[in-house]
CSV table of C-alpha atoms in Angstrom, one decimal:
chain,number,residue,atom,x,y,z
A,67,UNK,CA,65.7,41.4,127.4
A,68,UNK,CA,65.2,44.5,128.7
A,69,UNK,CA,61.5,44.3,127.3
A,70,UNK,CA,61.6,40.4,129.1
A,71,UNK,CA,62.3,42.2,132.2
A,72,UNK,CA,60.0,45.1,132.4
A,73,UNK,CA,57.1,42.9,131.5
A,74,UNK,CA,57.9,40.8,134.8
A,75,UNK,CA,58.2,43.8,137.1
A,76,UNK,CA,55.1,44.5,138.9
A,77,UNK,CA,54.3,48.3,139.2
A,78,UNK,CA,55.8,48.5,142.5
A,79,UNK,CA,59.1,47.0,141.6
A,80,UNK,CA,59.2,49.4,138.6
A,81,UNK,CA,58.6,52.6,141.3
A,82,UNK,CA,61.2,50.9,144.0
A,83,UNK,CA,63.6,50.6,140.7
A,84,UNK,CA,62.8,53.9,139.6
A,85,UNK,CA,63.6,55.3,143.2
A,86,UNK,CA,66.8,53.8,143.9
A,87,UNK,CA,68.0,54.6,140.3
A,88,UNK,CA,67.1,58.3,140.5
A,89,UNK,CA,68.9,58.4,144.0
A,90,UNK,CA,72.0,56.8,142.8
A,91,UNK,CA,72.0,58.7,139.3
A,92,UNK,CA,71.3,62.0,141.7
A,93,UNK,CA,74.1,61.4,143.9
A,94,UNK,CA,76.9,60.4,141.3
A,95,UNK,CA,76.2,63.5,139.5
A,96,UNK,CA,76.1,65.6,142.4
A,97,UNK,CA,79.3,63.6,143.9
A,98,UNK,CA,81.3,63.6,140.4
A,99,UNK,CA,80.1,67.0,139.0
A,100,UNK,CA,79.8,69.1,141.7
A,101,UNK,CA,79.9,72.3,139.9
A,102,UNK,CA,78.9,71.7,136.7
A,103,UNK,CA,76.9,74.5,134.6
A,104,UNK,CA,75.9,71.7,132.6
A,105,UNK,CA,74.5,69.8,134.7
A,106,UNK,CA,73.0,72.1,136.7
A,107,UNK,CA,71.5,73.9,133.8
A,108,UNK,CA,70.4,70.8,131.7
A,109,UNK,CA,69.8,67.9,134.1
A,110,UNK,CA,68.8,69.1,137.0
A,111,UNK,CA,66.8,72.4,136.1
A,112,UNK,CA,66.2,70.7,132.8
A,113,UNK,CA,65.3,67.2,132.2
A,114,UNK,CA,64.6,66.1,135.7
A,115,UNK,CA,62.7,69.5,136.6
A,116,UNK,CA,60.4,69.1,133.3
A,117,UNK,CA,59.8,65.1,134.0
A,118,UNK,CA,59.3,65.7,138.1
A,119,UNK,CA,57.0,68.4,137.0
A,120,UNK,CA,54.6,66.8,134.5
A,121,UNK,CA,54.3,64.1,136.8
A,122,UNK,CA,53.1,66.5,140.1
A,123,UNK,CA,50.7,68.4,137.3
A,124,UNK,CA,49.1,65.2,136.3
A,125,UNK,CA,48.4,64.2,139.8
A,126,UNK,CA,47.0,67.5,140.6
A,127,UNK,CA,44.9,67.6,137.5
A,128,UNK,CA,42.7,64.3,138.9
A,129,UNK,CA,41.7,66.3,141.7
A,130,UNK,CA,39.1,67.9,140.8
A,131,UNK,CA,37.2,65.3,138.5
A,132,UNK,CA,38.2,62.3,140.8
A,133,UNK,CA,36.7,63.6,144.2
A,134,UNK,CA,33.9,65.1,142.1
A,135,UNK,CA,32.7,61.9,140.2
A,136,UNK,CA,33.7,59.4,143.0
A,137,UNK,CA,31.9,61.4,146.0
A,138,UNK,CA,28.9,61.6,143.7
A,139,UNK,CA,28.9,57.5,142.9
A,140,UNK,CA,29.6,57.3,146.6
A,141,UNK,CA,26.5,59.5,147.7
A,142,UNK,CA,24.1,57.7,145.3
A,143,UNK,CA,24.5,54.3,146.7
A,144,UNK,CA,24.4,55.3,150.2
A,145,UNK,CA,21.1,57.3,149.1
A,146,UNK,CA,19.0,54.2,147.7
A,147,UNK,CA,15.8,54.5,149.6
A,148,UNK,CA,16.1,51.2,150.1
A,149,UNK,CA,19.3,51.0,151.8
A,150,UNK,CA,18.9,54.2,154.0
A,151,UNK,CA,18.2,54.2,157.4
A,152,UNK,CA,19.7,52.4,160.4
A,153,UNK,CA,22.4,50.7,158.5
A,154,UNK,CA,23.2,53.3,156.3
A,155,UNK,CA,23.5,55.5,159.6
A,156,UNK,CA,25.8,53.2,161.5
A,157,UNK,CA,28.3,52.4,158.6
A,158,UNK,CA,28.8,56.0,157.6
A,159,UNK,CA,29.4,57.0,161.4
A,160,UNK,CA,31.9,54.2,162.0
A,161,UNK,CA,33.9,54.7,159.0
A,162,UNK,CA,33.9,58.3,159.3
A,163,UNK,CA,34.9,58.2,163.2
A,164,UNK,CA,37.6,55.8,162.8
A,165,UNK,CA,39.3,57.8,159.9
A,166,UNK,CA,38.9,60.5,162.5
A,167,UNK,CA,40.7,58.5,164.7
A,168,UNK,CA,43.3,57.6,162.3
A,169,UNK,CA,44.1,61.5,161.7
A,170,UNK,CA,44.3,62.2,165.2
A,171,UNK,CA,46.9,59.7,166.0
A,172,UNK,CA,48.8,60.4,162.8
A,173,UNK,CA,49.0,64.0,163.3
A,174,UNK,CA,49.9,63.1,167.4
A,175,UNK,CA,52.9,60.4,166.0
A,176,UNK,CA,54.2,63.1,163.8
A,177,UNK,CA,54.2,66.1,165.9
A,178,UNK,CA,55.8,64.1,168.9
A,179,UNK,CA,58.8,62.2,166.8
A,180,UNK,CA,59.2,65.4,164.2
A,181,UNK,CA,60.0,63.5,161.1
A,182,UNK,CA,61.0,66.3,159.4
A,183,UNK,CA,63.8,68.8,159.3
A,184,UNK,CA,63.8,72.5,158.5
A,185,UNK,CA,67.4,72.6,157.1
A,186,UNK,CA,66.3,70.5,154.2
A,187,UNK,CA,64.2,73.8,153.1
A,188,UNK,CA,66.8,75.0,150.6
A,189,UNK,CA,66.4,78.6,149.1
A,190,UNK,CA,64.6,76.7,145.6
A,191,UNK,CA,61.9,74.9,148.5
A,192,UNK,CA,61.7,78.5,150.2
A,193,UNK,CA,58.0,78.4,150.8
A,194,UNK,CA,55.7,81.6,152.3
A,195,UNK,CA,52.9,80.3,153.7
A,196,UNK,CA,49.2,81.9,153.2
A,197,UNK,CA,47.5,83.4,156.3
A,198,UNK,CA,44.8,81.2,157.5
A,199,UNK,CA,41.3,82.0,157.2
A,200,UNK,CA,39.5,82.3,160.5
A,201,UNK,CA,36.9,79.6,161.6
A,202,UNK,CA,33.8,81.4,160.6
A,203,UNK,CA,35.6,82.4,157.1
A,204,UNK,CA,35.7,78.6,157.1
A,205,UNK,CA,32.4,77.9,158.1
A,206,UNK,CA,30.9,80.5,155.5
A,207,UNK,CA,32.9,79.0,152.5
A,208,UNK,CA,32.0,75.5,152.8
A,209,UNK,CA,28.8,75.9,150.7
A,210,UNK,CA,29.8,77.4,147.1
A,211,UNK,CA,28.1,80.3,145.7
A,212,UNK,CA,29.2,78.9,142.2
A,213,UNK,CA,30.2,75.0,142.2
A,214,UNK,CA,31.7,75.9,138.9
A,215,UNK,CA,33.9,78.6,140.1
A,216,UNK,CA,34.7,75.9,143.0
A,217,UNK,CA,35.8,73.3,140.6
A,218,UNK,CA,38.0,75.6,138.8
A,219,UNK,CA,40.1,77.2,141.6
A,220,UNK,CA,39.9,73.8,143.3
A,221,UNK,CA,38.5,74.5,146.7
A,222,UNK,CA,38.3,71.2,147.7
A,223,UNK,CA,35.3,71.7,150.7
A,224,UNK,CA,33.3,73.1,148.7
A,225,UNK,CA,33.7,71.0,145.9
A,226,UNK,CA,32.5,67.9,148.5
A,227,UNK,CA,29.8,69.9,150.0
A,228,UNK,CA,28.3,70.5,146.1
A,229,UNK,CA,28.9,66.5,145.3
A,230,UNK,CA,27.1,65.3,148.3
A,231,UNK,CA,24.1,67.3,147.9
A,232,UNK,CA,24.1,66.4,144.0
A,233,UNK,CA,24.5,63.0,145.2
A,234,UNK,CA,21.6,62.8,147.5
A,235,UNK,CA,19.7,64.6,144.7
A,236,UNK,CA,20.0,61.8,142.0
A,237,UNK,CA,19.3,59.4,144.6
A,238,UNK,CA,15.7,60.7,145.4
A,239,UNK,CA,14.6,61.5,141.8
A,240,UNK,CA,13.4,58.0,140.6
A,241,UNK,CA,14.2,56.8,137.4
A,242,UNK,CA,15.9,60.0,135.8
A,243,UNK,CA,18.0,59.9,138.8
A,244,UNK,CA,19.1,56.2,138.3
A,245,UNK,CA,20.1,57.0,134.2
A,246,UNK,CA,22.5,59.8,135.8
A,247,UNK,CA,24.0,57.5,138.2
A,248,UNK,CA,24.5,55.2,135.4
A,249,UNK,CA,26.4,57.8,133.9
A,250,UNK,CA,28.6,58.6,136.5
A,251,UNK,CA,29.2,55.2,137.0
A,252,UNK,CA,30.6,55.2,134.0
A,253,UNK,CA,32.5,58.2,134.1
A,254,UNK,CA,34.1,57.0,137.8
A,255,UNK,CA,35.5,54.1,135.5
A,256,UNK,CA,37.1,56.4,133.0
A,257,UNK,CA,38.8,58.6,135.6
A,258,UNK,CA,39.8,54.9,137.6
A,259,UNK,CA,41.5,54.3,134.4
A,260,UNK,CA,42.8,57.1,133.9
A,261,UNK,CA,44.7,57.5,137.2
A,262,UNK,CA,45.8,53.4,136.5
A,263,UNK,CA,47.6,55.3,133.2
A,264,UNK,CA,49.1,58.3,135.3
A,265,UNK,CA,50.3,55.3,137.7
A,266,UNK,CA,51.9,53.8,134.9
A,267,UNK,CA,54.3,57.2,134.8
A,268,UNK,CA,55.1,57.0,138.6
A,269,UNK,CA,58.2,54.9,138.2
A,270,UNK,CA,59.6,57.5,135.7
A,271,UNK,CA,58.2,60.5,137.6
A,272,UNK,CA,59.7,59.3,140.7
A,273,UNK,CA,62.8,58.5,139.0
A,274,UNK,CA,63.6,62.2,137.9
A,275,UNK,CA,62.1,63.3,141.6
A,276,UNK,CA,64.7,61.3,143.3
A,277,UNK,CA,67.3,62.4,141.4
A,278,UNK,CA,66.7,65.8,141.5
A,279,UNK,CA,66.5,65.6,145.1
A,280,UNK,CA,69.9,64.2,145.5
A,281,UNK,CA,71.4,66.6,142.9
A,282,UNK,CA,69.9,69.0,145.3
A,283,UNK,CA,70.0,68.1,148.5
A,284,UNK,CA,72.3,65.4,148.6
A,285,UNK,CA,72.0,61.9,150.7
A,286,UNK,CA,71.4,63.7,154.3
A,287,UNK,CA,67.8,64.5,152.8
A,288,UNK,CA,67.2,61.0,152.8
A,289,UNK,CA,67.5,60.6,156.3
A,290,UNK,CA,64.1,62.4,157.1
A,291,UNK,CA,62.5,60.0,154.7
A,292,UNK,CA,63.1,57.3,156.1
A,293,UNK,CA,62.1,58.8,159.6
A,294,UNK,CA,58.7,59.7,158.0
A,295,UNK,CA,58.3,56.3,156.4
A,296,UNK,CA,58.2,54.6,159.7
A,297,UNK,CA,56.1,57.3,161.4
A,298,UNK,CA,53.6,55.9,159.1
A,299,UNK,CA,54.2,52.5,159.3
A,300,UNK,CA,54.1,52.1,162.8
A,301,UNK,CA,50.7,54.2,163.2
A,302,UNK,CA,49.4,52.0,160.6
A,303,UNK,CA,50.0,49.0,162.3
A,304,UNK,CA,49.0,50.5,165.5
A,305,UNK,CA,45.7,51.2,164.0
A,306,UNK,CA,45.2,47.6,162.2
A,307,UNK,CA,46.5,45.7,165.2
A,308,UNK,CA,45.5,48.0,168.3
A,309,UNK,CA,42.6,50.4,167.8
A,310,UNK,CA,40.7,48.2,165.3
A,311,UNK,CA,40.7,45.1,167.9
A,312,UNK,CA,40.0,47.1,170.7
A,313,UNK,CA,36.8,48.6,168.9
A,314,UNK,CA,35.7,45.1,167.8
A,315,UNK,CA,36.4,44.0,171.5
A,316,UNK,CA,34.3,46.8,173.1
A,317,UNK,CA,31.6,47.3,170.4
A,318,UNK,CA,30.7,43.5,169.7
A,319,UNK,CA,32.2,41.4,172.9
A,320,UNK,CA,34.5,39.1,169.9
A,321,UNK,CA,37.6,37.5,169.9
A,322,UNK,CA,40.1,39.9,168.4
A,323,UNK,CA,42.6,37.2,167.8
A,324,UNK,CA,40.7,34.8,165.7
A,325,UNK,CA,39.3,37.9,163.7
A,326,UNK,CA,43.1,38.9,162.6
A,327,UNK,CA,43.8,35.3,162.6
A,328,UNK,CA,40.9,34.8,159.6
A,329,UNK,CA,41.9,38.0,158.2
A,330,UNK,CA,45.4,37.3,157.1
A,331,UNK,CA,44.4,36.1,153.4
A,332,UNK,CA,42.2,39.0,152.7
A,333,UNK,CA,45.1,41.4,154.1
A,334,UNK,CA,47.7,39.8,152.1
A,335,UNK,CA,45.8,40.1,148.9
A,336,UNK,CA,44.8,43.8,149.5
A,337,UNK,CA,49.1,44.3,150.1
A,338,UNK,CA,49.9,43.2,146.6
A,339,UNK,CA,47.3,44.9,145.1
A,340,UNK,CA,47.4,48.1,146.5
A,341,UNK,CA,43.7,48.4,145.4
A,342,UNK,CA,40.5,47.7,148.0
A,343,UNK,CA,38.3,47.5,145.2
A,344,UNK,CA,40.5,44.7,143.6
A,345,UNK,CA,40.2,43.0,147.0
A,346,UNK,CA,36.4,43.2,147.1
A,347,UNK,CA,35.7,39.8,146.0
A,348,UNK,CA,37.7,38.4,148.4
A,349,UNK,CA,36.8,40.7,151.3
A,350,UNK,CA,33.2,40.0,150.5
A,351,UNK,CA,33.6,36.2,150.4
A,352,UNK,CA,35.7,36.0,153.7
A,353,UNK,CA,33.2,38.2,155.7
A,354,UNK,CA,30.5,35.6,154.8
A,355,UNK,CA,32.3,32.4,154.6
A,356,UNK,CA,34.9,33.1,157.5
A,357,UNK,CA,33.6,36.1,159.4
A,358,UNK,CA,30.0,34.8,159.6
A,359,UNK,CA,28.2,38.2,158.1
A,360,UNK,CA,25.4,37.5,156.2
A,361,UNK,CA,25.2,38.6,152.9
A,362,UNK,CA,22.7,41.6,153.0
A,363,UNK,CA,25.1,43.0,155.5
A,364,UNK,CA,28.5,42.5,153.7
A,365,UNK,CA,27.2,43.6,150.2
A,366,UNK,CA,26.5,47.0,151.6
A,367,UNK,CA,28.8,48.0,154.3
A,368,UNK,CA,32.2,46.4,152.2
A,369,UNK,CA,31.6,48.3,148.6
A,370,UNK,CA,30.8,51.2,150.7
A,371,UNK,CA,34.1,50.9,152.5
A,372,UNK,CA,36.2,50.4,149.9
A,373,UNK,CA,34.9,53.9,148.7
A,374,UNK,CA,34.9,55.9,151.7
A,375,UNK,CA,36.9,54.0,154.6
A,376,UNK,CA,40.8,55.1,154.1
A,377,UNK,CA,42.2,54.9,157.4
A,378,UNK,CA,45.3,54.1,156.0
A,379,UNK,CA,45.2,56.7,153.5
A,380,UNK,CA,43.9,59.3,156.4
A,381,UNK,CA,47.1,58.5,158.5
A,382,UNK,CA,49.5,58.7,155.7
A,383,UNK,CA,48.0,62.5,154.9
A,384,UNK,CA,48.4,63.0,158.3
A,385,UNK,CA,52.3,62.3,158.8
A,386,UNK,CA,52.8,64.0,155.7
A,387,UNK,CA,51.0,67.3,156.3
A,388,UNK,CA,53.2,67.3,159.3
A,389,UNK,CA,56.8,66.5,157.7
A,390,UNK,CA,56.0,68.5,155.1
A,391,UNK,CA,54.8,71.6,156.9
A,392,UNK,CA,58.2,70.6,159.3
A,393,UNK,CA,60.8,70.8,156.1
A,394,UNK,CA,59.3,73.8,154.9
A,395,UNK,CA,59.3,75.2,158.4
A,396,UNK,CA,55.9,76.8,158.6
A,397,UNK,CA,54.1,76.2,161.8
A,398,UNK,CA,50.9,74.7,162.1
A,399,UNK,CA,48.0,76.1,164.3
A,400,UNK,CA,45.3,74.1,165.9
A,401,UNK,CA,43.1,75.3,163.8
A,402,UNK,CA,45.7,74.3,161.5
A,403,UNK,CA,45.5,70.7,162.7
A,404,UNK,CA,41.6,70.7,162.7
A,405,UNK,CA,41.3,71.8,158.9
A,406,UNK,CA,43.2,68.5,157.9
A,407,UNK,CA,41.4,66.6,160.4
A,408,UNK,CA,37.8,67.6,158.9
A,409,UNK,CA,39.1,68.2,155.4
A,410,UNK,CA,40.7,64.8,155.1
A,411,UNK,CA,37.9,63.0,156.7
A,412,UNK,CA,35.3,64.6,154.5
A,413,UNK,CA,37.4,63.5,151.3
A,414,UNK,CA,37.8,59.8,152.9
A,415,UNK,CA,34.3,59.8,151.1
A,416,UNK,CA,35.2,60.6,147.6
A,417,UNK,CA,38.6,59.0,148.0
A,418,UNK,CA,38.7,55.7,145.6
A,419,UNK,CA,40.2,52.5,146.6
A,420,UNK,CA,42.9,52.4,143.9
A,421,UNK,CA,46.8,52.4,143.6
A,422,UNK,CA,48.2,55.6,143.9
A,423,UNK,CA,45.2,57.7,144.7
A,424,UNK,CA,46.4,58.9,148.1
A,425,UNK,CA,49.0,61.1,146.8
A,426,UNK,CA,46.3,62.8,144.8
A,427,UNK,CA,44.0,63.3,147.8
A,428,UNK,CA,46.9,64.2,150.1
A,429,UNK,CA,47.6,67.2,147.6
A,430,UNK,CA,44.1,68.2,148.6
A,431,UNK,CA,45.2,68.6,152.1
A,432,UNK,CA,48.3,70.4,151.5
A,433,UNK,CA,46.2,73.1,149.4
A,434,UNK,CA,43.5,73.3,152.3
A,435,UNK,CA,46.4,74.4,154.9
A,436,UNK,CA,48.4,76.2,152.8
A,437,UNK,CA,51.3,73.8,152.2
A,438,UNK,CA,53.2,73.5,149.0
A,439,UNK,CA,52.3,70.6,147.1
A,440,UNK,CA,55.8,70.1,145.8
A,441,UNK,CA,56.2,68.9,149.2
A,442,UNK,CA,54.9,65.5,147.8
A,443,UNK,CA,58.2,65.1,145.6
A,444,UNK,CA,60.0,64.1,149.4
A,445,UNK,CA,57.6,61.5,150.2
A,446,UNK,CA,56.8,59.7,146.8
A,447,UNK,CA,59.3,57.6,146.4
A,448,UNK,CA,58.4,55.3,149.5
A,449,UNK,CA,54.8,55.9,148.8
A,450,UNK,CA,54.2,52.7,147.1
A,451,UNK,CA,55.2,50.2,149.8
A,452,UNK,CA,52.9,52.3,152.2
A,453,UNK,CA,50.4,52.1,149.5
A,454,UNK,CA,50.0,48.6,149.9
A,455,UNK,CA,50.5,48.6,153.6
A,456,UNK,CA,47.9,51.2,154.1
A,457,UNK,CA,45.6,48.9,151.8
A,458,UNK,CA,45.8,45.7,154.2
A,459,UNK,CA,44.8,48.4,156.9
A,460,UNK,CA,41.6,50.0,155.1
A,461,UNK,CA,40.0,46.3,154.1
A,462,UNK,CA,40.7,45.3,157.7
A,463,UNK,CA,38.9,48.7,158.9
A,464,UNK,CA,35.8,47.5,156.0
A,465,UNK,CA,35.7,43.7,158.0
A,466,UNK,CA,35.6,45.4,161.6
A,467,UNK,CA,32.9,47.5,160.5
A,468,UNK,CA,30.7,44.7,158.8
A,469,UNK,CA,31.3,42.4,161.5
A,470,UNK,CA,30.1,44.9,164.4
A,471,UNK,CA,27.1,46.5,162.3
A,472,UNK,CA,26.1,43.1,161.4
A,473,UNK,CA,26.2,41.9,164.9
A,474,UNK,CA,24.2,44.9,166.2
A,475,UNK,CA,21.5,44.0,163.3
A,476,UNK,CA,21.0,40.2,164.4
A,477,UNK,CA,22.8,39.1,161.3
A,478,UNK,CA,25.7,37.7,162.3
A,479,UNK,CA,26.5,33.9,162.8
A,480,UNK,CA,28.7,33.8,166.0
A,481,UNK,CA,29.5,30.1,165.6
A,482,UNK,CA,30.9,30.3,162.0
A,483,UNK,CA,33.0,33.2,163.3
A,484,UNK,CA,34.4,31.0,166.4
A,485,UNK,CA,34.7,28.0,164.6
A,486,UNK,CA,38.6,28.2,163.7
A,487,UNK,CA,38.1,25.0,161.0
A,488,UNK,CA,35.0,26.2,159.1
A,489,UNK,CA,35.0,29.1,156.6
A,490,UNK,CA,37.3,27.5,153.9
A,491,UNK,CA,36.9,29.6,150.9
A,492,UNK,CA,35.8,27.7,148.1
A,493,UNK,CA,38.8,29.1,145.8
A,494,UNK,CA,42.2,28.5,146.7
A,495,UNK,CA,44.1,32.0,146.8
A,496,UNK,CA,46.0,31.1,144.0
A,497,UNK,CA,42.6,30.7,141.8
A,498,UNK,CA,41.4,33.8,142.7
A,499,UNK,CA,44.4,35.9,142.0
A,500,UNK,CA,44.6,34.7,138.6
A,501,UNK,CA,40.6,35.4,138.3
A,502,UNK,CA,41.4,38.5,139.4
A,503,UNK,CA,43.9,39.2,136.8
A,504,UNK,CA,42.0,37.6,134.3
A,505,UNK,CA,39.2,40.4,135.1
A,506,UNK,CA,41.6,43.6,135.4
């Protein structure tokens, strides 16, 4: 019976169930055994601490290989001679600019609303921030003198720069480069599978993290987490339904309401899978048959967007960074905020479109500004639902970029876009989901 129920529950349901169960478990022990040495030594600092720490460590373990491999793959795709030039420049500029806008909006919202409460930083969570390096040192240290050392130390900016240079080199050495690119594509598939395997452990990790949090801090802790959740959610909705439509209108002159109406199925599928890559076939089909984009534009901008356009993830990283800093009572300077924007924008090039990867990239951003990675424990319980929403935001941004670029390149059928009766996909939504499940 339990096995049958477990098979019916999706990962989202399991994570939410683990979060609720962990909170209830922790609060029950806290209320009924408030002074128990056994609970403190063997459950709080024993079982729950070990499980939660292992899960956090498994996320941190994937940061370096995920960033390097996926960024090399993305750069190889961007740097193919047939796809370079004006199209590549426009696409990259649009994605990076919208990511920077998303980060700035997220940071401003988090600073104004102030979702984090410094009183939550108990002695056990106490953390002394490292002195931030000066701007000159940051610029000098961007280029690694020893890439292997940068990887071993987890210096993300250096890894990103090296991966971009490495990817460009692979793309420009002919047939030998193509063979290496295929190897990196295979490695990327492997690392994606590892991410998938790690995420299967998420319900147990969330249970342990939330259980320990409830035992340590009590019910009042979750007030700030709820506040954090709604700050991220509101900024995501603003970005999807105000920023993107405004850009679409300004850059293409098209009707944003028609665009939003035709994007509903794609957004629903993205929300249900929490994966830009899994949604890609539906996104391409909708762009061509509903939005009127030519295939040679959609086939380039959408796969690239699934790799580097992570505005939703950037919003989570911006709010989470400010939230964690507020919880630990750490004052971030304007230089720190700028570092978050630059680091997360560059990192978006290497962010893979799979469920849960945002937490891995968040660990990188926290390290860059000297914040404790352990702060992720505060938000991980609500991250899965936010992951679903931000994936829908990401695919919306992919399609906005595709439409804008296609119109600027003269590869756009405006009659198809404006015809609300045209462009019905050949297969039903359920058939597409069934096919994706079979492929998965």
